[in-house]
GROMACS .gro file of N, CA and C in nm:
model
  390
    1UNK      N    1  -2.291  -1.995  -0.279
    1UNK     CA    2  -2.153  -2.030  -0.253
    1UNK      C    3  -2.094  -1.928  -0.156
    2UNK      N    4  -2.028  -1.976  -0.050
    2UNK     CA    5  -1.971  -1.888   0.050
    2UNK      C    6  -1.840  -1.827   0.004
    3UNK      N    7  -1.805  -1.717   0.065
    3UNK     CA    8  -1.681  -1.650   0.030
    3UNK      C    9  -1.567  -1.710   0.109
    4UNK      N   10  -1.454  -1.725   0.046
    4UNK     CA   11  -1.335  -1.773   0.114
    4UNK      C   12  -1.278  -1.661   0.200
    5UNK      N   13  -1.230  -1.696   0.316
    5UNK     CA   14  -1.168  -1.597   0.402
    5UNK      C   15  -1.019  -1.601   0.375
    6UNK      N   16  -0.963  -1.490   0.334
    6UNK     CA   17  -0.821  -1.482   0.306
    6UNK      C   18  -0.760  -1.390   0.410
    7UNK      N   19  -0.673  -1.446   0.490
    7UNK     CA   20  -0.610  -1.371   0.598
    7UNK      C   21  -0.490  -1.291   0.547
    8UNK      N   22  -0.449  -1.196   0.629
    8UNK     CA   23  -0.324  -1.125   0.601
    8UNK      C   24  -0.212  -1.226   0.618
    9UNK      N   25  -0.118  -1.225   0.528
    9UNK     CA   26  -0.007  -1.321   0.532
    9UNK      C   27   0.103  -1.278   0.627
   10UNK      N   28   0.213  -1.346   0.617
   10UNK     CA   29   0.330  -1.322   0.701
   10UNK      C   30   0.384  -1.181   0.681
   11UNK      N   31   0.395  -1.109   0.791
   11UNK     CA   32   0.458  -0.977   0.785
   11UNK      C   33   0.571  -0.969   0.887
   12UNK      N   34   0.646  -1.079   0.897
   12UNK     CA   35   0.754  -1.081   0.993
   12UNK      C   36   0.892  -1.079   0.927
   13UNK      N   37   0.909  -1.149   0.817
   13UNK     CA   38   1.041  -1.150   0.753
   13UNK      C   39   1.052  -1.033   0.655
   14UNK      N   40   1.172  -0.982   0.640
   14UNK     CA   41   1.195  -0.870   0.548
   14UNK      C   42   1.157  -0.905   0.405
   15UNK      N   43   1.191  -1.027   0.362
   15UNK     CA   44   1.159  -1.068   0.225
   15UNK      C   45   1.009  -1.074   0.205
   16UNK      N   46   0.937  -1.124   0.304
   16UNK     CA   47   0.791  -1.134   0.294
   16UNK      C   48   0.728  -0.996   0.290
   17UNK      N   49   0.776  -0.906   0.374
   17UNK     CA   50   0.721  -0.771   0.378
   17UNK      C   51   0.744  -0.702   0.244
   18UNK      N   52   0.865  -0.711   0.192
   18UNK     CA   53   0.897  -0.647   0.063
   18UNK      C   54   0.812  -0.705  -0.049
   19UNK      N   55   0.799  -0.837  -0.054
   19UNK     CA   56   0.721  -0.901  -0.160
   19UNK      C   57   0.573  -0.861  -0.152
   20UNK      N   58   0.518  -0.858  -0.034
   20UNK     CA   59   0.377  -0.822  -0.019
   20UNK      C   60   0.356  -0.674  -0.051
   21UNK      N   61   0.451  -0.590  -0.014
   21UNK     CA   62   0.443  -0.448  -0.046
   21UNK      C   63   0.445  -0.428  -0.197
   22UNK      N   64   0.540  -0.490  -0.264
   22UNK     CA   65   0.552  -0.474  -0.409
   22UNK      C   66   0.428  -0.526  -0.481
   23UNK      N   67   0.374  -0.638  -0.436
   23UNK     CA   68   0.254  -0.691  -0.500
   23UNK      C   69   0.133  -0.602  -0.470
   24UNK      N   70   0.127  -0.546  -0.350
   24UNK     CA   71   0.016  -0.455  -0.317
   24UNK      C   72   0.020  -0.331  -0.405
   25UNK      N   73   0.140  -0.276  -0.426
   25UNK     CA   74   0.155  -0.159  -0.514
   25UNK      C   75   0.104  -0.194  -0.654
   26UNK      N   76   0.143  -0.311  -0.703
   26UNK     CA   77   0.100  -0.355  -0.836
   26UNK      C   78  -0.052  -0.370  -0.842
   27UNK      N   79  -0.110  -0.433  -0.741
   27UNK     CA   80  -0.255  -0.456  -0.738
   27UNK      C   81  -0.332  -0.324  -0.734
   28UNK      N   82  -0.285  -0.230  -0.657
   28UNK     CA   83  -0.353  -0.100  -0.649
   28UNK      C   84  -0.348  -0.031  -0.785
   29UNK      N   85  -0.234  -0.039  -0.850
   29UNK     CA   86  -0.220   0.022  -0.982
   29UNK      C   87  -0.309  -0.043  -1.088
   30UNK      N   88  -0.347  -0.167  -1.065
   30UNK     CA   89  -0.428  -0.240  -1.162
   30UNK      C   90  -0.577  -0.248  -1.126
   31UNK      N   91  -0.618  -0.178  -1.020
   31UNK     CA   92  -0.760  -0.181  -0.983
   31UNK      C   93  -0.844  -0.125  -1.097
   32UNK      N   94  -0.952  -0.194  -1.126
   32UNK     CA   95  -1.042  -0.151  -1.234
   32UNK      C   96  -1.120  -0.028  -1.190
   33UNK      N   97  -1.134   0.066  -1.283
   33UNK     CA   98  -1.206   0.190  -1.252
   33UNK      C   99  -1.352   0.164  -1.217
   34UNK      N  100  -1.408   0.054  -1.269
   34UNK     CA  101  -1.547   0.020  -1.239
   34UNK      C  102  -1.557  -0.104  -1.151
   35UNK      N  103  -1.446  -0.141  -1.087
   35UNK     CA  104  -1.442  -0.260  -1.002
   35UNK      C  105  -1.500  -0.234  -0.864
   36UNK      N  106  -1.507  -0.338  -0.783
   36UNK     CA  107  -1.567  -0.325  -0.650
   36UNK      C  108  -1.482  -0.247  -0.550
   37UNK      N  109  -1.354  -0.237  -0.575
   37UNK     CA  110  -1.264  -0.166  -0.484
   37UNK      C  111  -1.227  -0.032  -0.547
   38UNK      N  112  -1.272   0.074  -0.483
   38UNK     CA  113  -1.246   0.209  -0.533
   38UNK      C  114  -1.183   0.292  -0.420
   39UNK      N  115  -1.052   0.311  -0.423
   39UNK     CA  116  -0.989   0.392  -0.319
   39UNK      C  117  -1.040   0.537  -0.323
   40UNK      N  118  -1.068   0.591  -0.207
   40UNK     CA  119  -1.109   0.731  -0.197
   40UNK      C  120  -0.986   0.819  -0.217
   41UNK      N  121  -1.007   0.948  -0.225
   41UNK     CA  122  -0.895   1.042  -0.236
   41UNK      C  123  -0.805   1.030  -0.113
   42UNK      N  124  -0.867   1.016   0.005
   42UNK     CA  125  -0.789   1.000   0.128
   42UNK      C  126  -0.707   0.871   0.124
   43UNK      N  127  -0.767   0.763   0.071
   43UNK     CA  128  -0.693   0.637   0.058
   43UNK      C  129  -0.572   0.656  -0.033
   44UNK      N  130  -0.593   0.722  -0.144
   44UNK     CA  131  -0.484   0.745  -0.240
   44UNK      C  132  -0.371   0.825  -0.176
   45UNK      N  133  -0.406   0.925  -0.097
   45UNK     CA  134  -0.304   1.005  -0.028
   45UNK      C  135  -0.230   0.921   0.075
   46UNK      N  136  -0.302   0.836   0.147
   46UNK     CA  137  -0.238   0.748   0.245
   46UNK      C  138  -0.137   0.656   0.175
   47UNK      N  139  -0.181   0.594   0.064
   47UNK     CA  140  -0.090   0.508  -0.011
   47UNK      C  141   0.030   0.586  -0.062
   48UNK      N  142   0.007   0.706  -0.113
   48UNK     CA  143   0.115   0.788  -0.166
   48UNK      C  144   0.219   0.816  -0.057
   49UNK      N  145   0.172   0.861   0.059
   49UNK     CA  146   0.263   0.896   0.167
   49UNK      C  147   0.345   0.777   0.214
   50UNK      N  148   0.281   0.662   0.230
   50UNK     CA  149   0.352   0.542   0.274
   50UNK      C  150   0.448   0.492   0.166
   51UNK      N  151   0.405   0.500   0.039
   51UNK     CA  152   0.491   0.458  -0.072
   51UNK      C  153   0.618   0.544  -0.077
   52UNK      N  154   0.602   0.675  -0.067
   52UNK     CA  155   0.718   0.764  -0.072
   52UNK      C  156   0.812   0.738   0.046
   53UNK      N  157   0.754   0.718   0.164
   53UNK     CA  158   0.837   0.692   0.282
   53UNK      C  159   0.913   0.560   0.266
   54UNK      N  160   0.846   0.460   0.211
   54UNK     CA  161   0.909   0.329   0.192
   54UNK      C  162   1.017   0.333   0.085
   55UNK      N  163   1.002   0.417  -0.015
   55UNK     CA  164   1.096   0.418  -0.127
   55UNK      C  165   1.200   0.530  -0.124
   56UNK      N  166   1.167   0.641  -0.061
   56UNK     CA  167   1.258   0.755  -0.059
   56UNK      C  168   1.309   0.784   0.082
   57UNK      N  169   1.223   0.763   0.181
   57UNK     CA  170   1.256   0.799   0.318
   57UNK      C  171   1.189   0.931   0.352
   58UNK      N  172   1.243   1.002   0.449
   58UNK     CA  173   1.183   1.127   0.493
   58UNK      C  174   1.177   1.230   0.381
   59UNK      N  175   1.081   1.319   0.392
   59UNK     CA  176   1.063   1.426   0.294
   59UNK      C  177   1.195   1.499   0.273
   60UNK      N  178   1.230   1.518   0.146
   60UNK     CA  179   1.357   1.584   0.113
   60UNK      C  180   1.338   1.703   0.018
   61UNK      N  181   1.214   1.753   0.012
   61UNK     CA  182   1.184   1.867  -0.073
   61UNK      C  183   1.105   1.971   0.007
   62UNK      N  184   1.102   2.092  -0.045
   62UNK     CA  185   1.020   2.196   0.017
   62UNK      C  186   0.873   2.171  -0.014
   63UNK      N  187   0.787   2.217   0.073
   63UNK     CA  188   0.643   2.204   0.051
   63UNK      C  189   0.605   2.291  -0.070
   64UNK      N  190   0.525   2.236  -0.162
   64UNK     CA  191   0.484   2.314  -0.279
   64UNK      C  192   0.410   2.443  -0.241
   65UNK      N  193   0.410   2.536  -0.334
   65UNK     CA  194   0.347   2.666  -0.311
   65UNK      C  195   0.195   2.658  -0.307
   66UNK      N  196   0.135   2.772  -0.276
   66UNK     CA  197  -0.010   2.775  -0.251
   66UNK      C  198  -0.096   2.744  -0.375
   67UNK      N  199  -0.042   2.755  -0.492
   67UNK     CA  200  -0.122   2.729  -0.612
   67UNK      C  201  -0.116   2.582  -0.656
   68UNK      N  202  -0.030   2.505  -0.592
   68UNK     CA  203  -0.018   2.362  -0.623
   68UNK      C  204  -0.087   2.282  -0.513
   69UNK      N  205  -0.219   2.281  -0.517
   69UNK     CA  206  -0.297   2.214  -0.412
   69UNK      C  207  -0.270   2.064  -0.409
   70UNK      N  208  -0.269   1.999  -0.525
   70UNK     CA  209  -0.245   1.854  -0.528
   70UNK      C  210  -0.106   1.823  -0.473
   71UNK      N  211  -0.009   1.902  -0.512
   71UNK     CA  212   0.127   1.883  -0.462
   71UNK      C  213   0.136   1.899  -0.312
   72UNK      N  214   0.063   1.997  -0.258
   72UNK     CA  215   0.064   2.018  -0.112
   72UNK      C  216   0.000   1.901  -0.039
   73UNK      N  217  -0.110   1.850  -0.090
   73UNK     CA  218  -0.176   1.734  -0.026
   73UNK      C  219  -0.083   1.613  -0.027
   74UNK      N  220  -0.016   1.590  -0.139
   74UNK     CA  221   0.074   1.476  -0.149
   74UNK      C  222   0.195   1.495  -0.056
   75UNK      N  223   0.250   1.614  -0.053
   75UNK     CA  224   0.364   1.642   0.033
   75UNK      C  225   0.325   1.621   0.180
   76UNK      N  226   0.207   1.671   0.218
   76UNK     CA  227   0.159   1.655   0.355
   76UNK      C  228   0.139   1.508   0.391
   77UNK      N  229   0.087   1.429   0.296
   77UNK     CA  230   0.067   1.286   0.320
   77UNK      C  231   0.201   1.217   0.344
   78UNK      N  232   0.301   1.256   0.270
   78UNK     CA  233   0.435   1.199   0.287
   78UNK      C  234   0.494   1.243   0.421
   79UNK      N  235   0.479   1.371   0.452
   79UNK     CA  236   0.536   1.428   0.575
   79UNK      C  237   0.479   1.359   0.700
   80UNK      N  238   0.353   1.316   0.694
   80UNK     CA  239   0.290   1.247   0.808
   80UNK      C  240   0.363   1.119   0.845
   81UNK      N  241   0.438   1.064   0.751
   81UNK     CA  242   0.508   0.938   0.774
   81UNK      C  243   0.656   0.955   0.807
   82UNK      N  244   0.697   1.080   0.823
   82UNK     CA  245   0.837   1.109   0.851
   82UNK      C  246   0.884   1.034   0.975
   83UNK      N  247   1.004   0.978   0.966
   83UNK     CA  248   1.063   0.906   1.078
   83UNK      C  249   1.036   0.756   1.076
   84UNK      N  250   0.944   0.712   0.992
   84UNK     CA  251   0.916   0.568   0.984
   84UNK      C  252   1.025   0.499   0.903
   85UNK      N  253   1.064   0.382   0.950
   85UNK     CA  254   1.160   0.302   0.876
   85UNK      C  255   1.094   0.248   0.749
   86UNK      N  256   1.175   0.217   0.651
   86UNK     CA  257   1.127   0.166   0.523
   86UNK      C  258   1.035   0.046   0.543
   87UNK      N  259   1.079  -0.050   0.622
   87UNK     CA  260   1.002  -0.171   0.644
   87UNK      C  261   0.869  -0.142   0.715
   88UNK      N  262   0.869  -0.048   0.808
   88UNK     CA  263   0.746  -0.011   0.877
   88UNK      C  264   0.646   0.052   0.780
   89UNK      N  265   0.695   0.139   0.694
   89UNK     CA  266   0.607   0.201   0.594
   89UNK      C  267   0.550   0.096   0.499
   90UNK      N  268   0.632  -0.002   0.461
   90UNK     CA  269   0.584  -0.110   0.375
   90UNK      C  270   0.475  -0.191   0.445
   91UNK      N  271   0.496  -0.225   0.572
   91UNK     CA  272   0.396  -0.300   0.649
   91UNK      C  273   0.265  -0.223   0.656
   92UNK      N  274   0.274  -0.095   0.688
   92UNK     CA  275   0.154  -0.014   0.701
   92UNK      C  276   0.080  -0.001   0.568
   93UNK      N  277   0.154   0.005   0.460
   93UNK     CA  278   0.094   0.012   0.326
   93UNK      C  279   0.010  -0.113   0.301
   94UNK      N  280   0.071  -0.230   0.327
   94UNK     CA  281   0.000  -0.357   0.307
   94UNK      C  282  -0.119  -0.367   0.400
   95UNK      N  283  -0.102  -0.332   0.526
   95UNK     CA  284  -0.213  -0.337   0.622
   95UNK      C  285  -0.327  -0.247   0.579
   96UNK      N  286  -0.294  -0.128   0.534
   96UNK     CA  287  -0.397  -0.034   0.491
   96UNK      C  288  -0.471  -0.088   0.368
   97UNK      N  289  -0.397  -0.149   0.277
   97UNK     CA  290  -0.458  -0.208   0.158
   97UNK      C  291  -0.554  -0.319   0.198
   98UNK      N  292  -0.513  -0.406   0.289
   98UNK     CA  293  -0.601  -0.514   0.333
   98UNK      C  294  -0.723  -0.460   0.407
   99UNK      N  295  -0.706  -0.354   0.484
   99UNK     CA  296  -0.820  -0.292   0.552
   99UNK      C  297  -0.920  -0.239   0.449
  100UNK      N  298  -0.868  -0.178   0.345
  100UNK     CA  299  -0.954  -0.128   0.237
  100UNK      C  300  -1.025  -0.244   0.167
  101UNK      N  301  -0.953  -0.352   0.141
  101UNK     CA  302  -1.013  -0.468   0.076
  101UNK      C  303  -1.120  -0.532   0.165
  102UNK      N  304  -1.096  -0.533   0.296
  102UNK     CA  305  -1.193  -0.591   0.390
  102UNK      C  306  -1.327  -0.519   0.387
  103UNK      N  307  -1.327  -0.393   0.346
  103UNK     CA  308  -1.451  -0.316   0.337
  103UNK      C  309  -1.532  -0.351   0.213
  104UNK      N  310  -1.472  -0.429   0.122
  104UNK     CA  311  -1.535  -0.466  -0.004
  104UNK      C  312  -1.524  -0.617  -0.026
  105UNK      N  313  -1.589  -0.696   0.061
  105UNK     CA  314  -1.573  -0.842   0.050
  105UNK      C  315  -1.629  -0.896  -0.081
  106UNK      N  316  -1.568  -1.002  -0.128
  106UNK     CA  317  -1.615  -1.066  -0.249
  106UNK      C  318  -1.504  -1.148  -0.312
  107UNK      N  319  -1.539  -1.215  -0.420
  107UNK     CA  320  -1.444  -1.303  -0.486
  107UNK      C  321  -1.324  -1.226  -0.542
  108UNK      N  322  -1.350  -1.107  -0.597
  108UNK     CA  323  -1.240  -1.030  -0.656
  108UNK      C  324  -1.140  -0.985  -0.549
  109UNK      N  325  -1.191  -0.938  -0.435
  109UNK     CA  326  -1.099  -0.896  -0.329
  109UNK      C  327  -1.026  -1.016  -0.269
  110UNK      N  328  -1.094  -1.130  -0.259
  110UNK     CA  329  -1.026  -1.251  -0.211
  110UNK      C  330  -0.913  -1.290  -0.306
  111UNK      N  331  -0.936  -1.275  -0.436
  111UNK     CA  332  -0.834  -1.308  -0.535
  111UNK      C  333  -0.714  -1.213  -0.522
  112UNK      N  334  -0.742  -1.086  -0.498
  112UNK     CA  335  -0.633  -0.989  -0.480
  112UNK      C  336  -0.551  -1.026  -0.357
  113UNK      N  337  -0.619  -1.055  -0.246
  113UNK     CA  338  -0.548  -1.093  -0.123
  113UNK      C  339  -0.464  -1.218  -0.145
  114UNK      N  340  -0.518  -1.313  -0.215
  114UNK     CA  341  -0.444  -1.437  -0.241
  114UNK      C  342  -0.319  -1.409  -0.324
  115UNK      N  343  -0.329  -1.321  -0.423
  115UNK     CA  344  -0.211  -1.287  -0.504
  115UNK      C  345  -0.105  -1.218  -0.418
  116UNK      N  346  -0.148  -1.127  -0.332
  116UNK     CA  347  -0.053  -1.058  -0.244
  116UNK      C  348   0.012  -1.158  -0.150
  117UNK      N  349  -0.066  -1.246  -0.091
  117UNK     CA  350  -0.011  -1.347  -0.001
  117UNK      C  351   0.074  -1.448  -0.075
  118UNK      N  352   0.038  -1.481  -0.198
  118UNK     CA  353   0.116  -1.575  -0.278
  118UNK      C  354   0.255  -1.523  -0.307
  119UNK      N  355   0.265  -1.394  -0.341
  119UNK     CA  356   0.396  -1.333  -0.365
  119UNK      C  357   0.480  -1.341  -0.239
  120UNK      N  358   0.415  -1.320  -0.126
  120UNK     CA  359   0.484  -1.325   0.003
  120UNK      C  360   0.540  -1.465   0.027
  121UNK      N  361   0.458  -1.566   0.008
  121UNK     CA  362   0.500  -1.703   0.033
  121UNK      C  363   0.613  -1.743  -0.060
  122UNK      N  364   0.605  -1.705  -0.187
  122UNK     CA  365   0.709  -1.740  -0.283
  122UNK      C  366   0.843  -1.675  -0.246
  123UNK      N  367   0.843  -1.551  -0.204
  123UNK     CA  368   0.966  -1.481  -0.167
  123UNK      C  369   1.027  -1.541  -0.041
  124UNK      N  370   0.942  -1.572   0.055
  124UNK     CA  371   0.991  -1.630   0.180
  124UNK      C  372   1.051  -1.768   0.156
  125UNK      N  373   0.987  -1.848   0.069
  125UNK     CA  374   1.038  -1.981   0.037
  125UNK      C  375   1.173  -1.971  -0.035
  126UNK      N  376   1.184  -1.878  -0.128
  126UNK     CA  377   1.310  -1.860  -0.202
  126UNK      C  378   1.423  -1.820  -0.109
  127UNK      N  379   1.393  -1.732  -0.015
  127UNK     CA  380   1.496  -1.688   0.080
  127UNK      C  381   1.537  -1.804   0.171
  128UNK      N  382   1.441  -1.886   0.212
  128UNK     CA  383   1.471  -1.999   0.299
  128UNK      C  384   1.560  -2.101   0.231
  129UNK      N  385   1.543  -2.117   0.099
  129UNK     CA  386   1.622  -2.215   0.023
  129UNK      C  387   1.764  -2.165  -0.002
  130UNK      N  388   1.781  -2.032  -0.001
  130UNK     CA  389   1.913  -1.974  -0.032
  130UNK      C  390   2.014  -1.996   0.079
   0.00000   0.00000   0.00000
């Protein structure tokens, strides 16, 4: 049985971007520890930085001290995204997630993509009806 190709969905309307971002955050949080998709430490830092930029904006704290290595890595990941608009950070988060999923083709990743795209379509339809 062949694998279904699931494309990246609409990333043009604000409602679609927000819905896909929120669903991507949820999907990443629910990835199985023994599943086919395993984000690397660098992937996790990329997601962290984009998530913080999308939800908080530019870095608003001092860089952690030398004994807080994890804190420094996270702060640096966030700082790399400084100046990006909320919507741009959300788009990049979704794009990065799909790029990661593309490296692990299969039914499970296709299902994740479909859920992310489904949330997008539902939000866009609701906004169009309003």
